[in-house]
Coordinates of C-alpha atoms in Angstrom, one line a residue:
X1 CA 151.6 217.8 301.9
X2 CA 151.5 214.1 302.7
X3 CA 150.0 211.4 300.5
X4 CA 146.5 211.5 302.2
X5 CA 146.4 215.3 301.9
X6 CA 147.3 215.1 298.2
X7 CA 144.4 212.7 297.6
X8 CA 142.1 215.1 299.4
X9 CA 143.3 218.0 297.2
X10 CA 143.0 215.9 294.1
X11 CA 139.3 215.0 294.9
X12 CA 138.4 218.6 295.9
X13 CA 140.0 220.0 292.7
X14 CA 138.6 217.4 290.5
X15 CA 141.9 216.1 289.2
X16 CA 140.8 212.5 289.5
X17 CA 137.6 210.7 288.6
X18 CA 135.5 210.1 291.7
X19 CA 131.8 209.5 292.5
X20 CA 129.7 211.6 294.8
X21 CA 130.1 209.3 297.7
X22 CA 133.9 209.7 297.7
X23 CA 133.5 213.5 297.4
X24 CA 131.2 213.4 300.4
X25 CA 133.7 211.3 302.4
X26 CA 136.4 213.9 301.8
X27 CA 134.0 216.7 302.6
X28 CA 133.1 214.9 305.9
X29 CA 136.7 215.0 306.9
X30 CA 137.2 218.6 305.9
X31 CA 134.0 219.7 307.7
X32 CA 135.1 217.9 310.8
X33 CA 138.4 219.8 310.7
X34 CA 136.3 222.9 311.0
X35 CA 133.6 221.8 313.5
X36 CA 134.9 218.6 315.2
X37 CA 136.4 220.4 318.2
X38 CA 133.0 221.8 319.2
X39 CA 131.6 218.3 319.1
X40 CA 134.4 216.8 321.2
X41 CA 136.8 215.5 318.5
X42 CA 140.2 216.4 317.3
X43 CA 142.5 215.3 314.5
X44 CA 145.9 213.9 315.6
X45 CA 147.9 214.6 312.4
X46 CA 151.2 213.4 313.9
X47 CA 149.7 210.0 314.9
X48 CA 147.9 209.6 311.5
X49 CA 151.2 210.3 309.7
X50 CA 153.0 207.8 312.0
X51 CA 150.5 205.1 311.0
X52 CA 151.1 205.9 307.4
X53 CA 154.8 205.5 307.9
X54 CA 154.3 202.1 309.7
X55 CA 152.5 200.8 306.6
X56 CA 155.8 201.0 304.8
X57 CA 157.3 198.3 307.0
X58 CA 155.1 195.6 305.3
X59 CA 155.5 193.8 302.0
X60 CA 153.0 192.5 299.5
X61 CA 151.8 189.0 300.4
X62 CA 150.5 187.9 297.0
X63 CA 150.7 188.7 293.3
X64 CA 153.3 190.0 291.0
X65 CA 154.7 192.4 293.7
X66 CA 154.9 189.7 296.4
X67 CA 157.9 190.4 298.7
X68 CA 158.2 194.1 297.6
X69 CA 157.4 196.9 300.0
X70 CA 153.8 197.7 300.3
X71 CA 153.0 201.0 298.6
X72 CA 149.8 202.6 299.8
X73 CA 147.5 203.8 297.0
X74 CA 146.4 207.4 297.5
X75 CA 142.9 206.4 298.6
X76 CA 144.4 203.8 301.0
X77 CA 146.4 206.6 302.5
X78 CA 143.3 208.8 302.9
X79 CA 141.2 206.1 304.5
X80 CA 144.1 205.1 306.9
X81 CA 144.8 208.8 307.7
X82 CA 141.2 209.5 308.6
X83 CA 140.5 206.3 310.4
X84 CA 143.5 206.5 312.7
X85 CA 143.8 210.3 313.0
X86 CA 140.5 211.3 314.4
X87 CA 140.2 211.0 318.2
X88 CA 137.8 211.8 321.1
X89 CA 138.8 214.8 323.2
X90 CA 137.5 213.2 326.4
X91 CA 139.8 210.2 326.4
X92 CA 142.2 210.4 323.4
X93 CA 140.8 207.2 321.9
X94 CA 139.9 206.8 318.3
X95 CA 136.7 208.5 317.1
X96 CA 135.9 205.8 314.5
X97 CA 135.3 202.2 315.5
X98 CA 133.6 201.0 312.3
X99 CA 134.9 201.5 308.8
X100 CA 133.0 200.6 305.6
X101 CA 135.0 200.4 302.4
X102 CA 133.3 199.4 299.2
X103 CA 135.4 199.0 296.1
X104 CA 135.2 197.0 292.9
X105 CA 137.1 193.8 292.4
X106 CA 140.9 194.0 291.8
X107 CA 141.1 197.0 294.0
X108 CA 143.6 195.4 296.4
X109 CA 141.1 195.4 299.2
X110 CA 142.1 192.1 300.9
X111 CA 145.8 193.0 300.8
X112 CA 145.0 196.4 302.3
X113 CA 142.7 194.8 305.0
X114 CA 145.5 192.4 305.9
X115 CA 147.8 195.4 306.3
X116 CA 145.3 197.1 308.6
X117 CA 144.9 194.0 310.7
X118 CA 148.7 193.8 311.3
X119 CA 148.9 197.5 312.1
X120 CA 146.2 197.0 314.8
X121 CA 147.7 193.7 316.1
X122 CA 151.4 194.9 316.2
X123 CA 151.2 198.6 316.8
X124 CA 147.7 199.2 318.3
X125 CA 149.1 199.6 321.8
X126 CA 147.1 196.6 323.2
X127 CA 149.3 193.8 324.6
X128 CA 146.4 191.4 324.5
X129 CA 145.0 192.4 321.1
X130 CA 143.0 189.8 319.3
X131 CA 142.4 190.2 315.5
X132 CA 139.6 188.1 314.1
X133 CA 138.7 187.6 310.5
X134 CA 135.0 186.9 310.2
X135 CA 133.0 185.1 307.5
X136 CA 130.1 182.7 307.2
X137 CA 132.6 179.8 306.8
X138 CA 135.9 179.6 308.6
X139 CA 137.7 178.5 305.5
X140 CA 136.5 181.8 303.8
X141 CA 137.8 183.8 306.8
X142 CA 141.1 182.1 306.5
X143 CA 141.7 183.7 303.1
X144 CA 142.3 187.1 304.7
X145 CA 144.1 185.6 307.7
X146 CA 146.6 183.8 305.5
X147 CA 147.3 187.1 303.7
X148 CA 147.9 188.7 307.0
X149 CA 150.1 185.8 308.2
X150 CA 152.3 186.1 305.0
X151 CA 152.8 189.8 305.6
X152 CA 153.6 189.3 309.3
X153 CA 156.0 186.5 308.5
X154 CA 158.1 188.7 306.2
X155 CA 158.1 191.5 308.8
X156 CA 159.2 189.1 311.6
X157 CA 162.0 187.7 309.5
X158 CA 163.4 191.1 308.8
X159 CA 163.2 192.5 312.4
X160 CA 165.1 191.1 315.4
X161 CA 162.6 192.8 317.7
X162 CA 159.6 191.3 316.0
X163 CA 161.3 187.9 315.8
X164 CA 161.9 188.0 319.5
X165 CA 158.3 188.8 320.4
X166 CA 156.0 187.3 317.6
X167 CA 155.5 183.9 315.9
X168 CA 153.5 182.7 312.9
X169 CA 152.3 179.1 313.1
X170 CA 150.3 177.2 310.5
X171 CA 147.1 178.6 311.7
X172 CA 147.6 181.9 313.5
X173 CA 149.9 184.8 314.4
X174 CA 150.6 185.2 318.2
X175 CA 153.0 186.9 320.6
X176 CA 155.4 185.1 322.8
X177 CA 152.9 185.1 325.7
X178 CA 150.1 183.8 323.5
X179 CA 147.6 186.4 324.7
X180 CA 147.7 188.5 321.5
X181 CA 146.9 186.8 318.3
X182 CA 145.1 186.8 314.9
X183 CA 142.7 184.0 313.9
X184 CA 139.7 183.2 311.7
X185 CA 136.1 182.9 312.8
X186 CA 133.1 181.4 310.9
X187 CA 129.6 180.2 311.8
X188 CA 131.0 176.7 311.5
X189 CA 133.7 177.3 314.0
X190 CA 133.8 175.1 317.1
X191 CA 132.8 178.1 319.2
X192 CA 131.7 181.7 318.3
X193 CA 131.8 183.2 321.7
X194 CA 134.3 184.1 324.4
X195 CA 136.6 186.2 322.2
X196 CA 137.5 189.9 322.8
X197 CA 138.4 191.3 319.4
X198 CA 140.5 194.4 319.2
X199 CA 140.4 194.2 315.4
X200 CA 137.4 192.8 313.5
X201 CA 137.9 192.2 309.8
X202 CA 135.1 191.4 307.4
X203 CA 135.9 190.8 303.8
X204 CA 133.2 190.5 301.1
X205 CA 130.4 191.5 303.5
X206 CA 127.9 191.1 300.6
X207 CA 128.2 187.3 300.9
X208 CA 126.8 187.4 304.5
X209 CA 123.2 186.3 304.6
X210 CA 122.8 187.8 308.1
X211 CA 124.6 189.8 310.7
X212 CA 125.5 187.0 313.0
X213 CA 129.3 187.2 312.6
X214 CA 129.3 191.0 312.7
X215 CA 127.2 190.9 315.9
X216 CA 129.6 188.4 317.5
X217 CA 132.6 190.5 316.7
X218 CA 131.0 193.8 317.9
X219 CA 129.6 192.3 321.0
X220 CA 133.1 191.2 322.1
X221 CA 134.7 194.5 321.5
X222 CA 133.6 196.0 324.8
X223 CA 136.9 195.1 326.4
X224 CA 138.6 197.9 324.5
X225 CA 137.6 201.6 324.1
X226 CA 139.2 201.9 320.7
X227 CA 138.5 198.5 319.0
X228 CA 137.8 198.7 315.3
X229 CA 135.6 196.7 312.9
X230 CA 136.7 197.1 309.3
X231 CA 134.3 196.0 306.6
X232 CA 135.4 195.7 303.0
X233 CA 133.3 194.5 300.1
X234 CA 132.3 194.7 296.5
X235 CA 128.6 194.8 295.5
X236 CA 126.6 191.6 295.4
X237 CA 125.3 189.7 292.4
X238 CA 121.8 189.5 294.0
X239 CA 120.9 192.4 296.2
X240 CA 117.9 190.4 297.6
X241 CA 120.3 187.9 299.2
X242 CA 122.6 190.6 300.7
X243 CA 120.3 192.5 303.1
X244 CA 122.8 193.2 305.9
X245 CA 125.5 194.6 303.6
X246 CA 123.0 196.6 301.5
X247 CA 121.2 197.9 304.5
X248 CA 124.4 199.0 306.1
X249 CA 125.6 200.7 302.9
X250 CA 122.4 202.6 302.7
X251 CA 122.9 203.8 306.3
X252 CA 126.5 204.8 305.4
X253 CA 125.3 206.9 302.4
X254 CA 122.8 208.6 304.7
X255 CA 125.6 209.4 307.1
X256 CA 127.6 210.9 304.3
X257 CA 124.7 213.1 303.3
X258 CA 123.9 214.2 306.8
X259 CA 120.5 212.5 306.9
X260 CA 121.7 210.4 309.8
X261 CA 124.2 211.6 312.4
X262 CA 126.7 208.9 313.5
X263 CA 130.1 209.8 314.8
X264 CA 131.4 206.2 315.0
X265 CA 131.3 205.1 311.4
X266 CA 133.4 206.3 308.4
X267 CA 132.5 205.1 304.9
X268 CA 134.6 205.2 301.8
X269 CA 132.4 204.0 298.9
X270 CA 133.6 203.8 295.3
X271 CA 130.4 203.8 293.3
X272 CA 129.1 205.0 290.0
X273 CA 126.6 207.8 290.4
X274 CA 122.9 207.7 289.7
X275 CA 122.4 208.3 286.0
X276 CA 125.9 207.1 285.0
X277 CA 125.9 204.8 282.0
X278 CA 127.8 201.6 282.8
X279 CA 128.8 201.4 279.1
X280 CA 130.7 204.7 279.4
X281 CA 134.4 203.9 280.1
X282 CA 134.9 207.4 281.5
X283 CA 132.9 206.6 284.6
X284 CA 134.6 203.2 285.4
X285 CA 137.2 204.9 287.5
X286 CA 134.6 205.9 290.0
X287 CA 134.4 202.3 291.1
X288 CA 138.0 201.5 290.3
X289 CA 140.3 204.1 291.7
X290 CA 143.4 202.2 290.6
X291 CA 142.1 201.6 287.1
X292 CA 145.0 201.2 284.6
X293 CA 147.1 199.6 287.4
X294 CA 144.8 197.2 289.0
X295 CA 142.6 196.4 287.2
X296 CA 144.3 197.1 284.0
X297 CA 142.4 198.7 281.2
X298 CA 143.0 195.6 279.1
X299 CA 141.3 193.5 281.8
X300 CA 138.4 195.8 282.1
X301 CA 137.8 196.1 278.4
X302 CA 137.9 192.4 277.9
X303 CA 135.4 191.8 280.7
X304 CA 133.2 194.5 279.2
X305 CA 133.3 192.9 275.8
X306 CA 132.4 189.6 277.3
X307 CA 129.5 191.3 279.2
X308 CA 128.1 192.6 275.9
X309 CA 128.1 189.3 274.0
X310 CA 127.9 186.5 276.5
X311 CA 124.4 187.0 277.9
X312 CA 122.8 188.5 281.0
X313 CA 124.9 186.4 283.4
X314 CA 128.1 187.9 282.1
X315 CA 126.6 191.4 282.2
X316 CA 125.5 190.9 285.8
X317 CA 128.9 189.7 286.8
X318 CA 130.7 192.6 285.2
X319 CA 128.3 195.2 286.8
X320 CA 128.6 193.8 290.3
X321 CA 132.2 192.7 290.5
X322 CA 133.9 195.3 288.2
X323 CA 131.7 198.3 288.5
X324 CA 130.4 197.8 292.1
X325 CA 126.7 198.0 291.0
X326 CA 124.2 196.2 293.2
X327 CA 122.4 193.9 290.8
X328 CA 118.6 193.6 291.3
X329 CA 118.8 196.3 294.0
X330 CA 115.7 198.3 294.9
X331 CA 117.0 201.9 294.8
X332 CA 115.9 204.8 296.9
X333 CA 112.9 206.2 295.1
X334 CA 113.6 209.9 295.7
X335 CA 117.4 210.7 295.9
X336 CA 118.4 212.9 298.8
X337 CA 119.7 215.6 296.5
X338 CA 116.3 215.9 294.9
X339 CA 114.5 216.1 298.2
X340 CA 117.0 218.6 299.5
X341 CA 116.2 220.8 296.5
X342 CA 112.6 221.1 297.8
X343 CA 113.7 222.7 301.0
X344 CA 112.5 226.3 301.7
X345 CA 113.1 228.2 304.9
X346 CA 109.8 228.9 306.5
X347 CA 108.3 228.7 309.9
X348 CA 105.2 226.8 310.9
X349 CA 103.8 230.1 312.0
X350 CA 103.9 231.3 308.4
X351 CA 101.1 228.8 307.6
X352 CA 98.7 229.8 310.4
X353 CA 95.2 229.9 309.1
X354 CA 96.0 228.3 305.7
X355 CA 93.9 225.5 304.3
X356 CA 95.4 222.0 304.6
X357 CA 94.6 218.3 304.4
X358 CA 96.0 215.7 306.9
X359 CA 97.6 212.3 306.5
X360 CA 97.9 210.0 309.5
X361 CA 100.1 206.8 309.4
X362 CA 99.1 204.8 312.5
X363 CA 101.9 202.4 313.4
X364 CA 101.5 199.6 315.9
X365 CA 101.5 200.7 319.5
X366 CA 105.2 199.7 319.7
X367 CA 106.3 201.8 316.8
X368 CA 106.5 205.3 315.4
X369 CA 103.3 207.2 314.4
X370 CA 103.3 210.1 312.0
X371 CA 100.9 212.9 311.1
X372 CA 101.4 215.3 308.2
X373 CA 99.6 218.3 306.7
X374 CA 99.7 219.2 303.1
X375 CA 99.0 222.9 302.4
X376 CA 97.9 223.4 298.7
X377 CA 98.9 226.8 297.2
X378 CA 100.3 227.8 300.6
X379 CA 102.6 230.6 299.5
X380 CA 102.0 230.6 295.8
X381 CA 99.4 229.0 293.5
X382 CA 100.7 225.7 292.1
X383 CA 103.1 224.9 295.0
X384 CA 102.3 222.7 298.0
X385 CA 103.9 222.9 301.5
X386 CA 104.2 220.1 304.0
X387 CA 104.6 219.9 307.8
X388 CA 105.0 216.7 309.9
X389 CA 104.8 215.5 313.5
X390 CA 106.0 212.2 315.1
X391 CA 105.3 210.1 318.3
X392 CA 106.8 207.0 319.9
X393 CA 106.4 205.3 323.3
X394 CA 109.2 206.4 325.7
X395 CA 110.5 202.8 326.3
X396 CA 111.1 202.4 322.6
X397 CA 113.8 205.1 322.8
X398 CA 116.0 202.9 325.0
X399 CA 115.2 199.8 323.0
X400 CA 116.1 201.5 319.8
X401 CA 119.4 202.8 321.2
X402 CA 120.3 199.3 322.5
X403 CA 119.9 197.8 319.0
X404 CA 123.2 199.3 318.0
X405 CA 124.9 202.4 316.7
X406 CA 123.9 201.7 313.2
X407 CA 120.5 203.4 313.6
X408 CA 119.5 207.1 313.8
X409 CA 119.3 208.4 317.4
X410 CA 115.6 208.7 318.5
X411 CA 116.9 210.1 321.7
X412 CA 118.6 213.0 320.0
X413 CA 115.4 213.7 318.0
X414 CA 113.5 213.8 321.3
X415 CA 116.0 216.3 322.7
X416 CA 115.6 218.4 319.7
X417 CA 111.8 218.5 320.0
X418 CA 111.3 216.6 316.7
X419 CA 110.0 213.4 318.2
X420 CA 107.2 213.4 320.8
X421 CA 106.8 210.6 323.3
X422 CA 104.2 209.1 325.5
X423 CA 105.0 207.2 328.8
X424 CA 105.4 203.4 328.9
X425 CA 106.1 200.8 326.3
X426 CA 103.1 201.3 324.1
X427 CA 101.9 204.5 322.4
X428 CA 99.1 206.4 324.0
X429 CA 97.0 207.4 321.0
X430 CA 95.4 210.2 323.0
X431 CA 98.6 212.2 322.4
X432 CA 98.3 212.3 318.6
X433 CA 94.6 212.9 319.0
X434 CA 95.2 215.9 321.3
X435 CA 97.9 217.3 319.0
X436 CA 95.7 217.0 315.9
X437 CA 92.9 218.8 317.7
X438 CA 95.3 221.5 318.7
X439 CA 96.6 221.9 315.2
X440 CA 93.0 222.4 313.9
X441 CA 92.9 225.6 315.9
X442 CA 96.0 226.8 314.2
X443 CA 95.6 225.6 310.6
X444 CA 92.4 225.3 308.5
X445 CA 91.8 221.5 308.0
X446 CA 89.1 219.0 308.9
X447 CA 89.9 216.1 306.6
X448 CA 92.4 213.3 307.4
X449 CA 93.5 210.4 305.2
X450 CA 94.6 207.4 307.3
X451 CA 96.1 204.0 306.7
X452 CA 93.1 201.6 306.8
X453 CA 95.3 198.9 308.3
X454 CA 95.8 201.1 311.4
X455 CA 92.1 201.6 312.1
X456 CA 92.5 202.0 315.8
X457 CA 90.1 203.6 318.3
X458 CA 91.8 206.9 317.7
X459 CA 90.0 207.1 314.3
X460 CA 86.7 206.8 316.0
X461 CA 87.8 209.5 318.5
X462 CA 88.8 211.8 315.7
X463 CA 85.4 211.3 314.1
X464 CA 83.8 212.2 317.4
X465 CA 86.0 215.4 317.4
X466 CA 84.4 216.4 314.1
X467 CA 87.1 215.4 311.7
X468 CA 86.3 213.8 308.3
X469 CA 88.5 210.7 308.3
X470 CA 89.0 208.8 305.0
X471 CA 90.5 205.3 304.8
X472 CA 93.4 205.3 302.4
X473 CA 94.5 201.9 301.1
X474 CA 98.2 201.0 301.0
X475 CA 98.0 198.9 297.8
X476 CA 98.8 200.1 294.3
X477 CA 95.1 201.1 293.6
X478 CA 95.2 203.9 296.1
X479 CA 98.9 204.6 296.5
X480 CA 100.0 204.6 292.8
X481 CA 98.2 207.9 291.8
X482 CA 99.3 209.6 295.1
X483 CA 102.9 208.4 294.7
X484 CA 103.1 209.6 291.1
X485 CA 101.7 213.0 292.2
X486 CA 104.3 213.1 295.0
X487 CA 107.1 212.2 292.5
X488 CA 105.8 214.7 290.0
X489 CA 105.7 217.6 292.5
X490 CA 109.1 216.7 294.1
X491 CA 110.8 216.8 290.7
X492 CA 108.6 219.4 289.1
X493 CA 109.1 223.1 288.4
X494 CA 106.9 225.7 286.8
X495 CA 109.5 226.2 284.1
X496 CA 113.1 225.1 283.5
X497 CA 114.6 228.3 284.9
X498 CA 112.5 228.2 288.1
X499 CA 114.7 227.4 291.1
X500 CA 111.7 226.3 293.3
X501 CA 110.1 222.8 293.3
X502 CA 106.3 222.3 293.3
X503 CA 106.5 220.6 296.7
X504 CA 108.2 222.4 299.6
X505 CA 109.3 221.4 303.1
X506 CA 111.4 223.0 305.8
X507 CA 114.0 220.4 306.2
X508 CA 112.6 218.3 309.0
X509 CA 115.3 215.6 309.6
X510 CA 113.0 212.7 310.4
X511 CA 111.0 213.4 307.2
X512 CA 114.2 213.5 305.3
X513 CA 115.2 210.2 306.7
X514 CA 111.7 208.8 305.9
X515 CA 112.0 209.9 302.2
X516 CA 115.6 208.5 302.0
X517 CA 114.2 205.1 303.2
X518 CA 111.3 205.0 300.8
X519 CA 111.5 202.2 298.2
X520 CA 108.8 202.1 295.5
X521 CA 107.5 198.5 294.9
X522 CA 106.2 198.2 291.3
X523 CA 103.9 195.7 289.7
X524 CA 104.4 194.5 286.1
X525 CA 102.3 197.4 284.9
X526 CA 104.6 199.9 286.7
X527 CA 102.1 200.8 289.4
X528 CA 103.7 201.8 292.7
X529 CA 103.2 201.3 296.5
X530 CA 105.6 201.9 299.4
X531 CA 107.8 199.0 300.5
X532 CA 107.1 198.5 304.2
X533 CA 109.3 195.3 304.6
X534 CA 112.2 197.0 306.4
X535 CA 110.9 197.6 309.9
X536 CA 114.0 199.5 311.0
X537 CA 114.0 202.1 308.3
X538 CA 110.8 204.1 308.9
X539 CA 108.8 205.8 306.1
X540 CA 105.9 207.1 308.2
X541 CA 106.1 210.8 307.5
X542 CA 106.6 210.3 303.8
X543 CA 103.5 208.1 303.7
X544 CA 101.5 210.8 305.5
X545 CA 102.5 213.4 302.9
X546 CA 101.7 211.0 300.1
X547 CA 98.3 210.2 301.5
X548 CA 97.6 213.9 302.0
X549 CA 98.4 214.5 298.3
X550 CA 96.2 211.6 297.4
X551 CA 93.4 213.2 299.4
X552 CA 93.8 216.4 297.4
X553 CA 93.6 214.4 294.2
X554 CA 90.4 212.7 295.4
X555 CA 88.7 216.0 296.4
X556 CA 85.8 217.2 294.3
X557 CA 87.3 219.7 291.8
X558 CA 86.3 223.3 292.0
X559 CA 84.4 224.7 289.0
X560 CA 86.6 225.8 286.1
X561 CA 90.1 224.6 285.1
X562 CA 92.3 223.1 287.8
X563 CA 95.5 224.8 288.8
X564 CA 97.4 222.0 287.1
X565 CA 95.6 222.6 283.8
X566 CA 96.0 226.4 284.0
X567 CA 99.8 226.4 284.5
X568 CA 102.6 224.8 282.4
X569 CA 104.6 222.5 284.7
X570 CA 108.1 221.2 283.9
X571 CA 109.7 218.1 285.5
X572 CA 113.4 218.2 285.7

């Protein structure tokens, strides 16, 4: 059992303190060992172990251990093992070309990233490899580069072969021909274009106000089939100022949970879990896998004591830098594990003839449109069931795919029959209209709640078709009661021993993605409405379901006690 396999076993057996995201990263690797072949991937264990052995050639560049052999931490070994071991069956090139590693401060992340940069530069098999450190300022990027240069200089001085073929100047590492090198890049560099990175290195991604540098590095990587972009960071002190990093991290967490399928990205995220108390020292190791070594317990406890007595600024600093907590971050409203617990295996045919109410979220003609049906008491009194449908214009599929690999694949959803299309670059609303009319012949509904800001001609057409269409405002006045009802039913059970939730779905992947993207904006009184500011992360289906529930709340109550009054409900 090598060091990486030992770490895997320790996580699986619970011998070390880890958060859910680390467990899911390990599970992802283990699942791929079982199913990767059928998807066109294989694990080259011999190559992965060779890379681990090469790491031992380097020495620490800074700190108390400067000049001593670099010793991989167990989690470093795991990340290196997975990143370099997985390959594509079709060409033998690396499976992963983008690594996201989030760890609290003093987790040796820059030293480790410098090591990875040298592995790719010296041993990546590319005679013209370029390794670029990227930051918003070139001086910031030079911090990691200087660490890599110090490591390289020690290796070159101890190896005649390396000394013959490589040099370290005051500003870069380069080979004797000058066509392989390591350098630093910032927005203030003389030029940002014309480079062909084989290795892209981003340290402290949370400090990037936009994705300009990441895009520059990625756009230049096309010269190599196995180029890699490594992103390492801690959490930010102000989530509102770290949108690229926080958005990418949210995608990474969706990948780990299977909400989004992306074969090119591997995340290793050391975070506290939802519900963990930051005051509890027993959970600190989730963000600090080397706690006790770096950082020391003495350091962590002194920082904690300062955070408790020195005011909000010190507390914020401790949470972000030492516990990897995004400060002032808007969290996903419904955690994926809660939504997954609402899944029930049923077929749309099981709902034929049952009473329902519709919700229609009309996007612009260049975006996704969703329609949902909420079936009250569908299979059992007190439980609601939901179904959803989606449409986009065909040309948007190609546009979406061209925006980068960091987005869910609309094309795959179309292949799977989950996303319907209309020809051209704008949505033909006659398609949703025709489908809704078709659904009326299958299910018992005639009322549709719709987003009043999307009052297109299709609403007039649906009225002409005999539907009762009700405008549903998207502000807190209308949305707050509906969102609270949605939340209550997603979390709620009839009693504490009941395994079934009060809202049920059949696992539609786009709806799951919508719910994972949904952020609840709250006013000072605590009233909620959906946050629609992120145009890439769609919430259409979730809004359809919420409006449908809101429509049920607004319906004239039947004589006698309501089903909510007649049954005791438990929220857990």
